[in-house]
Every structure is written in C-alpha cells, then in structure tokens.
Tab-separated table of C-alpha atoms in Angstrom:
chain	number	residue	atom	x	y	z
A	6	UNK	CA	0.012	0.038	-0.010
A	7	UNK	CA	1.334	3.410	-0.928
A	8	UNK	CA	1.139	6.114	1.679
A	9	UNK	CA	2.906	9.420	2.398
A	10	UNK	CA	5.346	7.746	4.723
A	11	UNK	CA	5.738	4.758	2.301
A	12	UNK	CA	5.710	6.193	-1.185
A	13	UNK	CA	5.829	4.017	-4.265
A	14	UNK	CA	9.388	3.519	-5.556
A	15	UNK	CA	10.294	5.324	-8.752
A	16	UNK	CA	10.088	3.366	-12.004
A	17	UNK	CA	13.336	1.953	-13.333
A	18	UNK	CA	14.419	3.005	-16.772
A	19	UNK	CA	14.460	-0.147	-18.973
A	20	UNK	CA	15.838	-0.894	-22.334
A	21	UNK	CA	16.279	-4.064	-24.377
A	22	UNK	CA	19.916	-5.259	-24.511
A	23	UNK	CA	20.117	-4.434	-28.241
A	24	UNK	CA	18.792	-1.910	-30.709
A	25	UNK	CA	17.060	-3.198	-33.855
A	26	UNK	CA	19.012	-3.610	-37.133
A	27	UNK	CA	17.966	-0.083	-38.178
A	28	UNK	CA	19.500	1.381	-34.958
A	29	UNK	CA	16.073	2.114	-33.424
A	30	UNK	CA	14.962	1.284	-29.863
A	31	UNK	CA	12.959	-1.933	-29.511
A	32	UNK	CA	9.705	-1.182	-27.794
A	33	UNK	CA	7.668	-4.421	-28.408
A	34	UNK	CA	8.741	-7.394	-26.330
A	35	UNK	CA	6.804	-9.773	-28.543
A	36	UNK	CA	8.883	-8.808	-31.597
A	37	UNK	CA	12.092	-9.233	-29.549
A	38	UNK	CA	10.994	-12.804	-28.474
A	39	UNK	CA	10.111	-13.607	-32.086
A	40	UNK	CA	13.649	-12.652	-33.123
A	41	UNK	CA	15.143	-14.748	-30.308
A	42	UNK	CA	13.239	-17.766	-31.656
A	43	UNK	CA	15.643	-17.689	-34.622
A	44	UNK	CA	18.392	-18.954	-32.341
A	45	UNK	CA	19.133	-22.652	-32.264
A	46	UNK	CA	19.541	-22.739	-28.471
A	47	UNK	CA	19.382	-20.608	-25.383
A	48	UNK	CA	15.752	-19.518	-25.179
A	49	UNK	CA	14.778	-17.266	-22.330
A	50	UNK	CA	13.236	-18.124	-19.899
A	51	UNK	CA	12.691	-21.816	-20.599
A	52	UNK	CA	14.570	-23.878	-23.143
A	53	UNK	CA	12.931	-25.975	-25.832
A	54	UNK	CA	13.647	-28.998	-23.598
A	55	UNK	CA	11.715	-27.394	-20.737
A	56	UNK	CA	14.729	-26.443	-18.621
A	57	UNK	CA	15.155	-23.049	-16.881
A	58	UNK	CA	17.450	-20.808	-18.904
A	59	UNK	CA	17.951	-17.297	-17.435
A	60	UNK	CA	19.805	-15.761	-20.361
A	61	UNK	CA	19.633	-15.356	-24.096
A	62	UNK	CA	21.888	-16.443	-26.928
A	63	UNK	CA	22.466	-14.096	-29.872
A	64	UNK	CA	24.376	-15.042	-32.955
A	65	UNK	CA	24.778	-13.242	-36.279
A	66	UNK	CA	22.948	-16.117	-38.002
A	67	UNK	CA	20.021	-16.140	-35.519
A	68	UNK	CA	18.535	-13.185	-33.731
A	69	UNK	CA	21.426	-11.058	-34.785
A	70	UNK	CA	19.881	-10.702	-38.241
A	71	UNK	CA	17.304	-8.388	-36.680
A	72	UNK	CA	19.626	-6.547	-34.220
A	73	UNK	CA	22.262	-3.749	-34.403
A	74	UNK	CA	25.174	-6.042	-33.333
A	75	UNK	CA	27.960	-3.613	-34.213
A	76	UNK	CA	26.460	-1.156	-31.653
A	77	UNK	CA	26.898	-3.795	-29.009
A	78	UNK	CA	25.074	-5.202	-26.034
A	79	UNK	CA	24.061	-2.873	-23.196
A	80	UNK	CA	22.679	-3.053	-19.649
A	81	UNK	CA	18.899	-3.300	-19.595
A	82	UNK	CA	18.432	-1.174	-16.457
A	83	UNK	CA	20.329	1.334	-14.345
A	84	UNK	CA	22.690	-0.231	-11.821
A	85	UNK	CA	25.977	-2.098	-11.783
A	86	UNK	CA	27.076	-5.028	-13.943
A	87	UNK	CA	27.976	-7.854	-11.539
A	88	UNK	CA	28.721	-10.595	-14.047
A	89	UNK	CA	28.880	-11.323	-17.706
A	90	UNK	CA	30.092	-14.051	-19.981
A	91	UNK	CA	31.382	-14.137	-23.587
A	92	UNK	CA	32.953	-16.786	-25.649
A	93	UNK	CA	36.568	-16.656	-26.848
A	94	UNK	CA	35.534	-16.268	-30.458
A	95	UNK	CA	33.968	-12.867	-29.596
A	96	UNK	CA	37.183	-11.519	-28.119
C-alpha cells in the first residue's frame, strides 16, 4: 500500500539489450522474443527442452539478423554489472 510515509518507488528506466537492425529502440517485447526464436539454443526463460534458462543467446545467423550487433550489447536497467560471460571467439 502506498502512503505518504511509504511512497511508491520510482520506475526503473528499462531498455532491451540491443537496438534493432535499423538502430532504433525496441519497444515491443513480442517482436524481440520472435527474433530470439531464430536462435538454435538458449531460449529465455525456458529452453525448448523445458529447462530453466535465465539468459539469451544471440548469434549473427540467428536473432542477430534483426539486431544492431555492431552497436553492442548494453545493460537493460540502471545499476551495476555484476557478471557477464562471452565466448573466446567474440574476443
């Protein structure tokens, strides 16, 4: 319950981790999930085998066809990055 002594917290600025291939902000989560379906593995939040998978996979051949990969990946909300992982081919 929101009261004067217990105000509602401010909304967090949110952005998708990539821009679209035209360099525009992605605003429709359904479109983003459709693009992620082009990946062979690594579906968020549950894999095709029914296992929990808390991340996404993005490759140039899959979802990357729809995304501005040269611009890079970015944080999805304000805060601090506490962990990330990349493969050796990307380095």
